[in-house]
CSV table of C-alpha atoms in Angstrom, one decimal:
chain,number,residue,atom,x,y,z
A,1473,MET,CA,-57.3,-98.5,-116.6
A,1474,SER,CA,-58.1,-100.8,-113.7
A,1475,GLY,CA,-58.6,-98.8,-110.5
A,1476,ARG,CA,-57.4,-99.7,-107.0
A,1477,LEU,CA,-57.3,-98.2,-103.6
A,1478,THR,CA,-54.2,-98.3,-101.4
A,1479,VAL,CA,-54.6,-97.3,-97.7
A,1480,ILE,CA,-51.3,-96.1,-96.1
A,1481,GLY,CA,-49.9,-94.5,-93.0
A,1482,LEU,CA,-47.4,-91.7,-93.2
A,1483,GLY,CA,-45.8,-92.7,-89.9
A,1484,PRO,CA,-45.9,-90.5,-86.9
A,1485,GLY,CA,-43.8,-87.6,-88.1
A,1486,PRO,CA,-40.7,-87.4,-90.3
A,1487,SER,CA,-40.6,-89.2,-93.7
A,1488,ARG,CA,-37.8,-91.3,-92.4
A,1489,TRP,CA,-40.4,-93.3,-90.5
A,1490,MET,CA,-42.7,-93.8,-93.6
A,1491,THR,CA,-42.2,-97.2,-95.3
A,1492,PRO,CA,-40.9,-97.5,-98.9
A,1493,ALA,CA,-44.1,-99.3,-99.6
A,1494,ALA,CA,-46.2,-96.3,-98.6
A,1495,GLN,CA,-43.8,-94.0,-100.5
A,1496,GLU,CA,-44.3,-96.2,-103.7
A,1497,ALA,CA,-48.0,-96.0,-103.3
A,1498,LEU,CA,-47.9,-92.1,-103.1
A,1499,GLU,CA,-45.7,-91.9,-106.2
A,1500,GLY,CA,-48.1,-94.1,-108.3
A,1501,ALA,CA,-51.3,-92.4,-107.1
A,1502,THR,CA,-53.6,-90.5,-109.4
A,1503,ASP,CA,-55.7,-89.3,-106.4
A,1504,ILE,CA,-54.8,-88.7,-102.9
A,1505,PHE,CA,-57.4,-88.6,-100.2
A,1506,GLY,CA,-56.9,-87.7,-96.5
A,1507,TYR,CA,-57.5,-85.5,-93.6
A,1508,ARG,CA,-56.2,-82.0,-94.4
A,1509,SER,CA,-53.2,-82.0,-91.9
A,1510,TYR,CA,-52.0,-85.3,-93.3
A,1511,VAL,CA,-52.1,-84.6,-97.0
A,1512,GLU,CA,-50.4,-81.3,-96.3
A,1513,ARG,CA,-47.3,-83.3,-95.3
A,1514,ILE,CA,-47.1,-84.9,-98.7
A,1515,PRO,CA,-45.0,-83.2,-101.5
A,1516,ALA,CA,-47.1,-82.1,-104.5
A,1517,ARG,CA,-46.6,-84.1,-107.7
A,1518,ALA,CA,-47.6,-83.0,-111.1
A,1519,GLY,CA,-50.9,-84.6,-112.4
A,1520,GLN,CA,-52.0,-85.8,-109.0
A,1521,ARG,CA,-55.4,-84.8,-107.6
A,1522,VAL,CA,-55.4,-84.1,-103.9
A,1523,HIS,CA,-58.7,-84.4,-102.0
A,1524,ALA,CA,-58.3,-82.9,-98.5
A,1525,SER,CA,-61.1,-83.2,-96.1
A,1526,ASP,CA,-61.9,-82.2,-92.6
A,1527,ASN,CA,-61.7,-84.3,-89.5
A,1528,ARG,CA,-64.7,-86.4,-88.5
A,1529,VAL,CA,-65.9,-87.2,-92.0
A,1530,GLU,CA,-64.1,-90.6,-92.2
A,1531,LEU,CA,-66.9,-92.5,-93.7
A,1532,GLN,CA,-67.5,-89.9,-96.5
A,1533,ARG,CA,-63.7,-89.7,-97.1
A,1534,ALA,CA,-63.5,-93.5,-97.3
A,1535,GLY,CA,-66.4,-93.6,-99.7
A,1536,ALA,CA,-65.0,-90.9,-102.0
A,1537,ALA,CA,-61.7,-92.9,-102.2
A,1538,LEU,CA,-63.7,-96.2,-103.0
A,1539,ALA,CA,-65.7,-94.4,-105.7
A,1540,ALA,CA,-62.5,-93.0,-107.3
A,1541,ALA,CA,-61.0,-96.6,-107.4
A,1542,GLN,CA,-64.3,-97.9,-108.8
A,1543,ALA,CA,-64.0,-95.2,-111.6
A,1544,GLY,CA,-60.6,-96.5,-112.6
A,1545,CYS,CA,-58.3,-94.2,-110.5
A,1546,ARG,CA,-55.3,-95.3,-108.5
A,1547,ALA,CA,-56.6,-93.9,-105.3
A,1548,VAL,CA,-54.4,-93.6,-102.1
A,1549,LEU,CA,-56.0,-92.9,-98.8
A,1550,VAL,CA,-53.6,-91.5,-96.1
A,1551,SER,CA,-53.7,-91.7,-92.3
A,1552,GLY,CA,-51.0,-90.6,-89.9
A,1553,GLY,CA,-49.0,-93.4,-88.2
A,1554,ASP,CA,-50.4,-96.9,-89.1
A,1555,PRO,CA,-53.8,-96.9,-91.1
A,1556,GLY,CA,-55.0,-99.9,-89.1
A,1557,VAL,CA,-54.8,-98.3,-85.5
A,1558,PHE,CA,-57.6,-95.9,-84.8
A,1559,ALA,CA,-57.4,-94.8,-88.3
A,1560,MET,CA,-58.8,-95.0,-91.9
A,1561,ALA,CA,-58.5,-98.7,-92.7
A,1562,ALA,CA,-61.5,-99.7,-90.6
A,1563,ALA,CA,-63.6,-96.8,-92.0
A,1564,VAL,CA,-62.8,-98.2,-95.6
A,1565,PHE,CA,-64.2,-101.6,-94.7
A,1566,GLU,CA,-67.1,-100.0,-92.9
A,1567,ALA,CA,-67.9,-98.0,-96.1
A,1568,ILE,CA,-67.7,-101.2,-98.2
A,1569,GLU,CA,-70.1,-103.0,-96.0
A,1570,ARG,CA,-72.6,-100.1,-96.3
A,1571,GLY,CA,-71.8,-99.4,-99.9
A,1572,PRO,CA,-72.7,-100.8,-103.3
A,1573,ARG,CA,-72.0,-104.5,-103.7
A,1574,GLU,CA,-69.3,-103.9,-106.5
A,1575,TRP,CA,-67.1,-102.3,-103.9
A,1576,ARG,CA,-66.4,-105.8,-102.5
A,1577,ALA,CA,-64.7,-106.7,-105.8
A,1578,LEU,CA,-62.4,-103.7,-105.8
A,1579,ASP,CA,-58.6,-104.1,-105.7
A,1580,ILE,CA,-57.8,-102.9,-102.2
A,1581,ALA,CA,-54.6,-103.0,-100.3
A,1582,VAL,CA,-53.7,-101.8,-96.8
A,1583,GLU,CA,-50.0,-101.0,-96.1
A,1584,PRO,CA,-48.9,-101.2,-92.5
A,1585,GLY,CA,-47.0,-98.3,-90.9
A,1586,VAL,CA,-45.3,-97.2,-87.7
A,1587,THR,CA,-48.1,-96.3,-85.3
A,1588,ALA,CA,-47.6,-93.4,-82.7
A,1589,MET,CA,-47.1,-95.7,-79.7
A,1590,LEU,CA,-44.1,-97.4,-81.3
A,1591,ALA,CA,-42.4,-94.1,-82.0
A,1592,ALA,CA,-43.1,-92.8,-78.5
A,1593,ALA,CA,-41.8,-95.9,-77.0
A,1594,ALA,CA,-38.6,-96.0,-79.0
A,1595,ARG,CA,-38.0,-92.3,-78.2
A,1596,ILE,CA,-38.0,-93.1,-74.4
A,1597,GLY,CA,-36.6,-96.5,-74.4
A,1598,ALA,CA,-38.7,-99.7,-74.5
A,1599,PRO,CA,-41.8,-99.2,-72.2
A,1600,LEU,CA,-43.8,-101.6,-74.5
A,1601,GLY,CA,-41.2,-104.3,-74.2
A,1602,HIS,CA,-43.7,-106.7,-72.6
A,1603,ASP,CA,-47.5,-107.3,-72.9
A,1604,PHE,CA,-49.5,-104.0,-73.5
A,1605,CYS,CA,-52.7,-102.6,-74.8
A,1606,ALA,CA,-53.8,-99.7,-76.8
A,1607,ILE,CA,-57.0,-97.7,-75.9
A,1608,SER,CA,-58.4,-94.7,-77.6
A,1609,LEU,CA,-60.0,-92.0,-75.4
A,1610,SER,CA,-61.3,-90.0,-78.3
A,1611,ASP,CA,-63.8,-92.0,-80.1
A,1612,ASN,CA,-67.2,-90.3,-79.7
A,1613,LEU,CA,-68.7,-93.5,-81.0
A,1614,LYS,CA,-67.6,-95.4,-78.0
A,1615,PRO,CA,-69.5,-95.0,-74.7
A,1616,TRP,CA,-67.5,-93.8,-71.6
A,1617,SER,CA,-68.5,-96.9,-69.7
A,1618,THR,CA,-66.6,-99.1,-72.2
A,1619,ILE,CA,-63.5,-96.9,-71.9
A,1620,GLU,CA,-63.6,-97.1,-68.1
A,1621,LYS,CA,-64.2,-100.8,-68.0
A,1622,ARG,CA,-61.3,-101.4,-70.3
A,1623,LEU,CA,-59.0,-99.2,-68.3
A,1624,ARG,CA,-59.9,-101.0,-65.1
A,1625,LEU,CA,-59.3,-104.4,-66.6
A,1626,ALA,CA,-56.0,-103.2,-68.2
A,1627,CYS,CA,-54.9,-102.1,-64.7
A,1628,GLU,CA,-55.9,-105.5,-63.3
A,1629,ALA,CA,-54.0,-107.3,-66.0
A,1630,ASP,CA,-50.9,-105.1,-65.3
A,1631,PHE,CA,-50.6,-104.2,-68.9
A,1632,ALA,CA,-48.5,-101.3,-70.0
A,1633,ILE,CA,-51.0,-99.0,-71.7
A,1634,ALA,CA,-50.9,-96.7,-74.6
A,1635,LEU,CA,-53.6,-94.0,-74.5
A,1636,TYR,CA,-54.4,-92.6,-78.0
A,1637,ASN,CA,-56.2,-89.3,-78.5
A,1638,PRO,CA,-56.3,-88.3,-74.9
A,1639,ALA,CA,-57.6,-84.9,-75.5
A,1640,SER,CA,-60.0,-85.0,-78.3
A,1641,LEU,CA,-62.3,-82.2,-79.2
A,1642,ALA,CA,-65.2,-84.6,-78.8
A,1643,ARG,CA,-64.2,-85.5,-75.3
A,1644,PRO,CA,-61.8,-83.0,-73.9
A,1645,GLY,CA,-62.2,-84.0,-70.2
A,1646,GLY,CA,-61.7,-87.7,-71.0
A,1647,VAL,CA,-58.0,-87.7,-70.0
A,1648,HIS,CA,-58.9,-86.5,-66.5
A,1649,ARG,CA,-61.5,-89.2,-66.0
A,1650,ALA,CA,-59.1,-91.8,-67.4
A,1651,PHE,CA,-56.4,-90.7,-64.9
A,1652,GLU,CA,-58.9,-91.1,-62.1
A,1653,VAL,CA,-59.5,-94.7,-63.1
A,1654,LEU,CA,-55.8,-95.4,-63.5
A,1655,ARG,CA,-55.2,-94.0,-60.0
A,1656,GLN,CA,-57.7,-96.4,-58.6
A,1657,GLY,CA,-56.2,-99.3,-60.4
A,1658,LYS,CA,-52.4,-98.8,-60.4
A,1659,PRO,CA,-49.9,-97.6,-57.7
A,1660,GLY,CA,-48.9,-94.0,-57.5
A,1661,SER,CA,-45.3,-94.9,-58.4
A,1662,THR,CA,-46.5,-96.2,-61.8
A,1663,VAL,CA,-44.4,-94.6,-64.6
A,1664,ILE,CA,-46.2,-92.1,-67.0
A,1665,VAL,CA,-44.8,-90.8,-70.2
A,1666,PHE,CA,-46.3,-87.8,-72.1
A,1667,ALA,CA,-45.0,-88.1,-75.6
A,1668,ARG,CA,-46.0,-85.1,-77.8
A,1669,ALA,CA,-45.5,-84.8,-81.6
A,1670,ILE,CA,-42.7,-87.4,-81.6
A,1671,GLY,CA,-40.2,-87.0,-84.4
A,1672,ARG,CA,-41.5,-83.5,-85.3
A,1673,GLU,CA,-40.0,-80.1,-84.6
A,1674,ASP,CA,-42.3,-79.4,-81.6
A,1675,GLU,CA,-41.6,-82.7,-80.0
A,1676,ARG,CA,-41.9,-82.7,-76.2
A,1677,VAL,CA,-41.4,-85.7,-73.9
A,1678,ALA,CA,-42.0,-85.8,-70.2
A,1679,VAL,CA,-41.5,-88.8,-67.7
A,1680,THR,CA,-43.4,-88.6,-64.4
A,1681,THR,CA,-45.4,-90.9,-62.1
A,1682,LEU,CA,-49.1,-91.5,-61.9
A,1683,GLU,CA,-49.2,-89.7,-58.5
A,1684,LEU,CA,-47.5,-86.6,-59.9
A,1685,ALA,CA,-48.8,-86.5,-63.4
A,1686,ASP,CA,-51.0,-83.6,-64.6
A,1687,PRO,CA,-53.4,-85.0,-67.1
A,1688,ALA,CA,-53.7,-81.5,-68.6
A,1689,ALA,CA,-50.3,-82.0,-70.0
A,1690,ALA,CA,-51.8,-84.2,-72.7
A,1691,ASP,CA,-53.0,-82.2,-75.7
A,1692,MET,CA,-54.3,-83.4,-79.0
A,1693,GLN,CA,-50.9,-84.2,-80.3
A,1694,THR,CA,-49.9,-86.3,-77.2
A,1695,LEU,CA,-49.7,-90.0,-76.7
A,1696,VAL,CA,-49.7,-91.2,-73.1
A,1697,LEU,CA,-47.8,-94.3,-72.1
A,1698,VAL,CA,-48.6,-95.8,-68.8
A,1699,GLY,CA,-46.1,-98.4,-67.3
A,1700,SER,CA,-46.9,-101.8,-65.9
A,1701,SER,CA,-45.7,-102.8,-62.5
A,1702,ALA,CA,-42.5,-104.0,-64.0
A,1703,THR,CA,-41.7,-100.8,-66.0
A,1704,LYS,CA,-38.4,-99.2,-64.8
A,1705,VAL,CA,-36.9,-95.8,-65.0
A,1706,LEU,CA,-33.1,-95.7,-65.7
A,1707,PRO,CA,-31.6,-92.4,-64.9
A,1708,ARG,CA,-28.9,-90.9,-67.3
A,1709,GLU,CA,-26.1,-88.5,-66.8
A,1710,GLY,CA,-26.0,-84.8,-67.8
A,1711,GLY,CA,-29.7,-83.9,-67.6
A,1712,ALA,CA,-30.9,-86.3,-70.4
A,1713,LEU,CA,-34.3,-87.7,-70.0
A,1714,PRO,CA,-34.2,-91.2,-68.3
A,1715,TRP,CA,-34.7,-94.4,-70.2
A,1716,VAL,CA,-38.1,-96.1,-69.5
A,1717,TYR,CA,-38.2,-99.8,-70.2
A,1718,THR,CA,-40.3,-102.8,-69.4
A,1719,PRO,CA,-38.1,-105.9,-69.0
A,1720,ARG,CA,-38.8,-109.2,-70.7
A,1721,SER,CA,-39.1,-111.2,-67.5
A,1722,MET,CA,-41.6,-110.7,-64.6
A,1723,GLU,CA,-42.8,-112.2,-61.4
A,1724,PRO,CA,-46.3,-113.9,-61.2
A,1725,LEU,CA,-49.1,-111.4,-60.9
B,517,MET,CA,-14.4,-91.9,-83.2
B,518,SER,CA,-17.4,-91.5,-81.0
B,519,GLY,CA,-19.3,-94.7,-80.6
B,520,ARG,CA,-23.0,-95.2,-80.7
B,521,LEU,CA,-25.6,-98.0,-80.7
B,522,THR,CA,-28.8,-97.9,-82.7
B,523,VAL,CA,-31.5,-100.5,-82.1
B,524,ILE,CA,-33.6,-101.0,-85.2
B,525,GLY,CA,-36.4,-103.3,-86.5
B,526,LEU,CA,-36.2,-104.8,-90.0
B,527,GLY,CA,-40.0,-105.0,-90.2
B,528,PRO,CA,-42.0,-108.2,-90.6
B,529,GLY,CA,-40.6,-109.3,-93.9
B,530,PRO,CA,-39.8,-107.4,-97.1
B,531,SER,CA,-37.5,-104.5,-97.1
B,532,ARG,CA,-40.4,-102.3,-98.5
B,533,TRP,CA,-41.7,-102.4,-94.8
B,534,MET,CA,-38.4,-101.3,-93.3
B,535,THR,CA,-38.2,-97.6,-92.5
B,536,PRO,CA,-35.6,-95.3,-94.2
B,537,ALA,CA,-34.3,-94.5,-90.7
B,538,ALA,CA,-33.5,-98.2,-90.1
B,539,GLN,CA,-31.9,-98.4,-93.6
B,540,GLU,CA,-29.8,-95.4,-92.9
B,541,ALA,CA,-28.6,-96.9,-89.7
B,542,LEU,CA,-27.6,-100.2,-91.4
B,543,GLU,CA,-25.7,-98.2,-94.1
B,544,GLY,CA,-23.7,-96.2,-91.5
B,545,ALA,CA,-22.9,-99.2,-89.2
B,546,THR,CA,-19.5,-100.5,-88.7
B,547,ASP,CA,-20.8,-103.5,-86.6
B,548,ILE,CA,-24.1,-105.3,-86.9
B,549,PHE,CA,-25.4,-107.5,-84.1
B,550,GLY,CA,-28.5,-109.7,-84.2
B,551,TYR,CA,-30.2,-113.1,-84.1
B,552,ARG,CA,-28.8,-115.1,-87.1
B,553,SER,CA,-32.0,-115.3,-89.1
B,554,TYR,CA,-32.4,-111.5,-88.9
B,555,VAL,CA,-28.9,-110.5,-89.9
B,556,GLU,CA,-29.0,-112.9,-92.8
B,557,ARG,CA,-31.7,-110.8,-94.3
B,558,ILE,CA,-29.3,-107.8,-94.5
B,559,PRO,CA,-27.2,-107.4,-97.7
B,560,ALA,CA,-23.4,-107.6,-96.9
B,561,ARG,CA,-21.5,-104.4,-97.1
B,562,ALA,CA,-17.8,-104.0,-97.5
B,563,GLY,CA,-16.0,-103.2,-94.2
B,564,GLN,CA,-18.8,-104.1,-92.0
B,565,ARG,CA,-18.5,-106.6,-89.2
B,566,VAL,CA,-21.5,-108.9,-88.7
B,567,HIS,CA,-22.0,-110.6,-85.3
B,568,ALA,CA,-24.7,-113.2,-85.7
B,569,SER,CA,-25.9,-115.0,-82.5
B,570,ASP,CA,-28.3,-117.7,-81.6
B,571,ASN,CA,-31.7,-117.2,-80.2
B,572,ARG,CA,-32.2,-116.9,-76.4
B,573,VAL,CA,-29.0,-115.0,-75.7
B,574,GLU,CA,-30.6,-111.6,-75.8
B,575,LEU,CA,-28.6,-110.1,-72.9
B,576,GLN,CA,-25.3,-111.3,-74.1
B,577,ARG,CA,-26.0,-110.0,-77.5
B,578,ALA,CA,-27.2,-106.6,-76.1
B,579,GLY,CA,-24.0,-106.5,-73.9
B,580,ALA,CA,-21.8,-107.2,-76.9
B,581,ALA,CA,-23.4,-104.3,-78.9
B,582,LEU,CA,-23.1,-101.9,-76.0
B,583,ALA,CA,-19.4,-102.8,-75.5
B,584,ALA,CA,-18.8,-102.2,-79.2
B,585,ALA,CA,-20.4,-98.8,-78.9
B,586,GLN,CA,-18.3,-98.1,-75.9
B,587,ALA,CA,-15.2,-99.0,-77.9
B,588,GLY,CA,-16.0,-96.4,-80.5
B,589,CYS,CA,-17.9,-98.5,-83.1
B,590,ARG,CA,-21.2,-97.5,-84.8
B,591,ALA,CA,-23.0,-100.5,-83.6
B,592,VAL,CA,-26.5,-101.5,-84.9
B,593,LEU,CA,-28.6,-104.1,-83.2
B,594,VAL,CA,-31.4,-105.6,-85.2
B,595,SER,CA,-34.7,-107.1,-84.4
B,596,GLY,CA,-37.4,-108.4,-86.7
B,597,GLY,CA,-40.6,-106.2,-86.7
B,598,ASP,CA,-40.3,-103.3,-84.2
B,599,PRO,CA,-37.4,-103.5,-81.7
B,600,GLY,CA,-39.6,-102.4,-78.8
B,601,VAL,CA,-42.2,-105.1,-79.0
B,602,PHE,CA,-41.1,-108.4,-77.5
B,603,ALA,CA,-37.7,-107.7,-79.0
B,604,MET,CA,-34.2,-106.4,-78.4
B,605,ALA,CA,-34.7,-102.8,-77.1
B,606,ALA,CA,-35.8,-104.0,-73.7
B,607,ALA,CA,-32.8,-106.3,-73.5
B,608,VAL,CA,-30.5,-103.4,-74.2
B,609,PHE,CA,-31.8,-101.4,-71.2
B,610,GLU,CA,-31.8,-104.4,-69.0
B,611,ALA,CA,-28.1,-104.9,-70.0
B,612,ILE,CA,-27.4,-101.2,-69.3
B,613,GLU,CA,-29.0,-101.5,-65.9
B,614,ARG,CA,-26.9,-104.6,-65.0
B,615,GLY,CA,-23.7,-103.3,-66.7
B,616,PRO,CA,-21.0,-100.8,-66.0
B,617,ARG,CA,-22.0,-97.3,-65.1
B,618,GLU,CA,-20.4,-95.8,-68.2
B,619,TRP,CA,-23.0,-97.5,-70.4
B,620,ARG,CA,-25.5,-95.1,-69.1
B,621,ALA,CA,-23.7,-92.3,-70.9
B,622,LEU,CA,-23.5,-94.0,-74.3
B,623,ASP,CA,-25.1,-92.5,-77.3
B,624,ILE,CA,-28.1,-94.8,-77.8
B,625,ALA,CA,-31.1,-94.5,-80.2
B,626,VAL,CA,-34.0,-96.8,-80.8
B,627,GLU,CA,-35.7,-96.6,-84.2
B,628,PRO,CA,-39.3,-97.7,-84.4
B,629,GLY,CA,-40.5,-100.2,-87.0
B,630,VAL,CA,-43.5,-102.1,-88.3
B,631,THR,CA,-44.4,-104.8,-85.7
B,632,ALA,CA,-45.8,-108.1,-86.9
B,633,MET,CA,-49.4,-107.4,-85.7
B,634,LEU,CA,-49.7,-104.4,-87.8
B,635,ALA,CA,-48.5,-106.2,-90.9
B,636,ALA,CA,-50.8,-109.1,-90.1
B,637,ALA,CA,-53.8,-106.8,-89.5
B,638,ALA,CA,-53.1,-104.8,-92.8
B,639,ARG,CA,-53.0,-108.0,-94.8
B,640,ILE,CA,-56.5,-109.0,-93.7
B,641,GLY,CA,-58.1,-105.7,-93.4
B,642,ALA,CA,-58.3,-103.8,-90.1
B,643,PRO,CA,-59.0,-106.1,-87.2
B,644,LEU,CA,-57.0,-103.9,-84.8
B,645,GLY,CA,-59.1,-100.8,-85.8
B,646,HIS,CA,-60.3,-100.4,-82.2
B,647,ASP,CA,-58.9,-101.0,-78.7
B,648,PHE,CA,-56.6,-104.1,-78.6
B,649,CYS,CA,-53.8,-105.8,-76.6
B,650,ALA,CA,-50.7,-107.7,-77.5
B,651,ILE,CA,-49.7,-110.7,-75.4
B,652,SER,CA,-46.6,-112.9,-75.9
B,653,LEU,CA,-47.1,-116.6,-75.3
B,654,SER,CA,-43.4,-117.4,-75.7
B,655,ASP,CA,-41.6,-115.7,-73.0
B,656,ASN,CA,-40.1,-118.4,-70.8
B,657,LEU,CA,-39.3,-115.7,-68.2
B,658,LYS,CA,-43.1,-115.2,-67.6
B,659,PRO,CA,-45.1,-117.5,-65.5
B,660,TRP,CA,-48.1,-119.2,-67.1
B,661,SER,CA,-50.4,-117.9,-64.5
B,662,THR,CA,-49.6,-114.3,-65.7
B,663,ILE,CA,-50.4,-115.2,-69.3
B,664,GLU,CA,-53.6,-116.9,-68.4
B,665,LYS,CA,-54.7,-114.0,-66.2
B,666,ARG,CA,-54.0,-111.5,-68.9
B,667,LEU,CA,-55.9,-113.6,-71.5
B,668,ARG,CA,-58.9,-113.8,-69.2
B,669,LEU,CA,-58.9,-110.1,-68.5
B,670,ALA,CA,-58.4,-109.3,-72.2
B,671,CYS,CA,-61.5,-111.4,-72.9
B,672,GLU,CA,-63.5,-109.6,-70.2
B,673,ALA,CA,-62.3,-106.2,-71.6
B,674,ASP,CA,-63.5,-107.3,-75.1
B,675,PHE,CA,-60.1,-106.3,-76.7
B,676,ALA,CA,-59.1,-107.6,-80.0
B,677,ILE,CA,-55.9,-109.6,-79.1
B,678,ALA,CA,-52.6,-110.2,-81.0
B,679,LEU,CA,-50.9,-113.3,-79.7
B,680,TYR,CA,-47.1,-113.1,-80.4
B,681,ASN,CA,-44.8,-116.2,-80.4
B,682,PRO,CA,-47.7,-118.7,-80.1
B,683,ALA,CA,-45.6,-121.8,-80.5
B,684,SER,CA,-42.1,-121.2,-79.1
B,685,LEU,CA,-39.7,-123.9,-78.4
B,686,ALA,CA,-39.7,-123.0,-74.8
B,687,ARG,CA,-43.5,-123.5,-74.5
B,688,PRO,CA,-44.8,-125.4,-77.5
B,689,GLY,CA,-48.1,-126.3,-75.8
B,690,GLY,CA,-48.9,-122.7,-74.9
B,691,VAL,CA,-51.1,-121.9,-77.8
B,692,HIS,CA,-53.4,-124.9,-76.9
B,693,ARG,CA,-53.7,-123.7,-73.3
B,694,ALA,CA,-54.3,-120.2,-74.6
B,695,PHE,CA,-57.1,-121.2,-76.8
B,696,GLU,CA,-58.7,-123.0,-73.9
B,697,VAL,CA,-58.8,-119.8,-71.9
B,698,LEU,CA,-60.0,-117.8,-74.9
B,699,ARG,CA,-62.9,-120.3,-75.4
B,700,GLN,CA,-63.9,-119.8,-71.8
B,701,GLY,CA,-63.9,-116.1,-72.2
B,702,LYS,CA,-65.2,-115.3,-75.7
B,703,PRO,CA,-68.0,-116.6,-77.8
B,704,GLY,CA,-67.3,-119.5,-80.3
B,705,SER,CA,-68.2,-117.1,-83.2
B,706,THR,CA,-65.2,-114.9,-82.4
B,707,VAL,CA,-63.0,-114.2,-85.5
B,708,ILE,CA,-59.6,-115.8,-85.5
B,709,VAL,CA,-56.9,-115.0,-88.0
B,710,PHE,CA,-53.8,-117.2,-88.4
B,711,ALA,CA,-51.2,-115.0,-90.1
B,712,ARG,CA,-48.0,-116.8,-91.0
B,713,ALA,CA,-44.8,-115.2,-92.4
B,714,ILE,CA,-46.7,-112.1,-93.6
B,715,GLY,CA,-45.1,-110.4,-96.5
B,716,ARG,CA,-42.7,-113.3,-97.2
B,717,GLU,CA,-42.7,-115.9,-99.9
B,718,ASP,CA,-44.2,-118.6,-97.6
B,719,GLU,CA,-47.0,-116.4,-96.4
B,720,ARG,CA,-50.1,-118.2,-95.3
B,721,VAL,CA,-53.3,-116.6,-93.9
B,722,ALA,CA,-56.4,-118.3,-92.7
B,723,VAL,CA,-59.6,-116.9,-91.2
B,724,THR,CA,-61.8,-119.0,-89.0
B,725,THR,CA,-63.7,-118.8,-85.7
B,726,LEU,CA,-62.7,-119.6,-82.2
B,727,GLU,CA,-65.0,-122.5,-82.2
B,728,LEU,CA,-63.5,-124.1,-85.3
B,729,ALA,CA,-59.8,-122.9,-84.9
B,730,ASP,CA,-57.1,-125.5,-84.6
B,731,PRO,CA,-54.4,-124.1,-82.4
B,732,ALA,CA,-51.9,-126.4,-84.0
B,733,ALA,CA,-52.2,-124.2,-87.1
B,734,ALA,CA,-49.9,-121.7,-85.3
B,735,ASP,CA,-46.3,-122.4,-85.8
B,736,MET,CA,-43.3,-120.3,-84.8
B,737,GLN,CA,-43.7,-118.0,-87.7
B,738,THR,CA,-47.4,-117.3,-87.0
B,739,LEU,CA,-49.1,-114.3,-85.4
B,740,VAL,CA,-52.6,-115.0,-84.1
B,741,LEU,CA,-55.2,-112.3,-84.2
B,742,VAL,CA,-58.4,-112.7,-82.0
B,743,GLY,CA,-61.4,-110.4,-82.7
B,744,SER,CA,-63.4,-108.5,-80.2
B,745,SER,CA,-67.2,-108.8,-80.2
B,746,ALA,CA,-67.4,-106.1,-82.7
B,747,THR,CA,-65.0,-107.7,-85.3
B,748,LYS,CA,-66.7,-108.4,-88.5
B,749,VAL,CA,-66.0,-110.7,-91.5
B,750,LEU,CA,-66.8,-109.1,-94.9
B,751,PRO,CA,-66.9,-111.8,-97.7
B,752,ARG,CA,-65.4,-111.1,-101.1
B,753,GLU,CA,-66.1,-112.5,-104.5
B,754,GLY,CA,-64.1,-115.0,-106.4
B,755,GLY,CA,-62.5,-117.1,-103.6
B,756,ALA,CA,-60.5,-114.3,-102.1
B,757,LEU,CA,-60.0,-114.3,-98.3
B,758,PRO,CA,-62.7,-112.2,-96.6
B,759,TRP,CA,-61.8,-108.8,-95.2
B,760,VAL,CA,-61.7,-108.7,-91.4
B,761,TYR,CA,-62.2,-105.4,-89.5
B,762,THR,CA,-63.2,-103.9,-86.3
B,763,PRO,CA,-65.4,-100.9,-86.8
B,764,ARG,CA,-64.7,-97.6,-85.0
B,765,SER,CA,-67.9,-97.5,-83.1
B,766,MET,CA,-69.4,-99.9,-80.6
B,767,GLU,CA,-72.2,-100.6,-78.2
B,768,PRO,CA,-71.7,-100.4,-74.5
B,769,LEU,CA,-70.0,-103.5,-72.9
C-alpha cells in the first residue's frame, strides 16, 4: 500500500462547517493524528487507529503522522478550523525540513477549511469585509516585541484585526498588553467583538468598543475581532445583537 | 411563509470545498441571487428561481435578495469563496443600512466558507502559517493611496500578504504598482506564489521570488501570496512544485 498524509481542518465547531473534502479524508484514513480535543470530535470508525496527543507537541505529532505515511498508512492529521492558519500544516513542513530526506517524496495534501475568524465574522455580520490582518497572541515561539510591532503597524494601516489565541496558557497576560497597544493606536470608539466558541453549544458573542472592552472577557476559546475606522454597528430590533460590518468603500487614510 | 436571507460562499472551486451548511441553504432556497459566474456553478433544482446578475452591481443584488426575503421567500445570496471576505455579506449590511427600516428585523444568516487565500495556501503548503494580512487591489471604491499605505505598512510589519483581485477590470495596472511598493519594502528573495483558479480544471500555480516575479502573471482568476521574511521554500523530488511554508517560530523583528 502506498502511504499518504492529508492535513485537514475540522472547521471551528459543528460538522456543518467541515468541508466534504475533509470528511472524505477522515473516512478513508487508517490513522488519525491530532490534539486530543480535536480528535474527540471525530466519530469512531472500525479499524481506524486514533493517535491523540497533548497540546504543545506539534512537531512530534507531525513527525509521527509523517512516519505513519512513510510506513504505508493513510494518515490524516487534524486541526481545528483551517490547518494552514496558526495550526498543524506549518508544523508538518517544519518536520519535513528537519526530518529524513525521504519525507520530501511523500504524498502529502493539505485541505483548506473554515478558519475561526471567518466563522466569528459571519456570526456577527461582515467585519472582515475589507482589508484585514490576523495576528496570534499565543505563540510562545514569537517574541512579544514582534507582536507589539505588528499590532502598532496594523493600527496605523487601519486594518480590521483578528486576534487568535488571545489568552494562551503560555502568555495569559498577552491580551491585556495587546489591548494597551490597540488603545494607543486606534480610537476608543473602535468596534470590538469577543467571539467565543462560535457554532458550539457554549457560544457567546459580545459587541463593545475599545474604550469599554475588558480584555479579561477573552478566554482560550475566544477570537477577538477589532474593527477598522470604517467598521460600523447596525442596531437591530428586539434585543438581538447588532450587525457589525466593514463596508466595501472607504475614504483615503 | 416567513422569509429569510442566507448569505453563503461556494468555496474557491470544487463542491468538495463548499460546507454542508452552504449546501443545505441552497437546497432549501426558493430564490438564488448571485453574480452570473457563481450561480452558473450551482446545479438547477425544480421550483427554484435563479436571479443572475452582472458584476459591479453588488448593492442592487443585495437589495433584491433582501426584498425577496421581506416578501416571504427563502432567499440565498451566493459569493465565491467566503461571503465575508471582499464579497457579498458587507454589501448586504450596507444595503440594510441604506434601506427601509423593516429590513433590520429580517431573519438573516451569514454562513462562513473557505476563502481563496486558504485554498491557495493549502495547495502550496502553509505560507499563511504565521501572522498575515489580506489586501484587495481591485476595489474601485478604495483610493490607491490607501492600498499603497497598507502595502508599505504590511511590509514593515513583515506579514505574509494575500493580494486579492490583483488584476481587476477597474484597476488593471494595480498589480504592477503593488509590486513596485512590495519591492521597496521587502527583500528581492521574498517568496511569491501566483495561485490561479485553485481547485479548478484550469488551475495554475507558480512559485518565484519578488525579484524575478512578473506581475503580469496575475490575471483576474489569480490570488498572489507574498511571503514574510520567515517564509521558506522546501524543494521536492521529481519536478514537483516546492512546498512553501511559514514556520510557527520567528526571530525578533
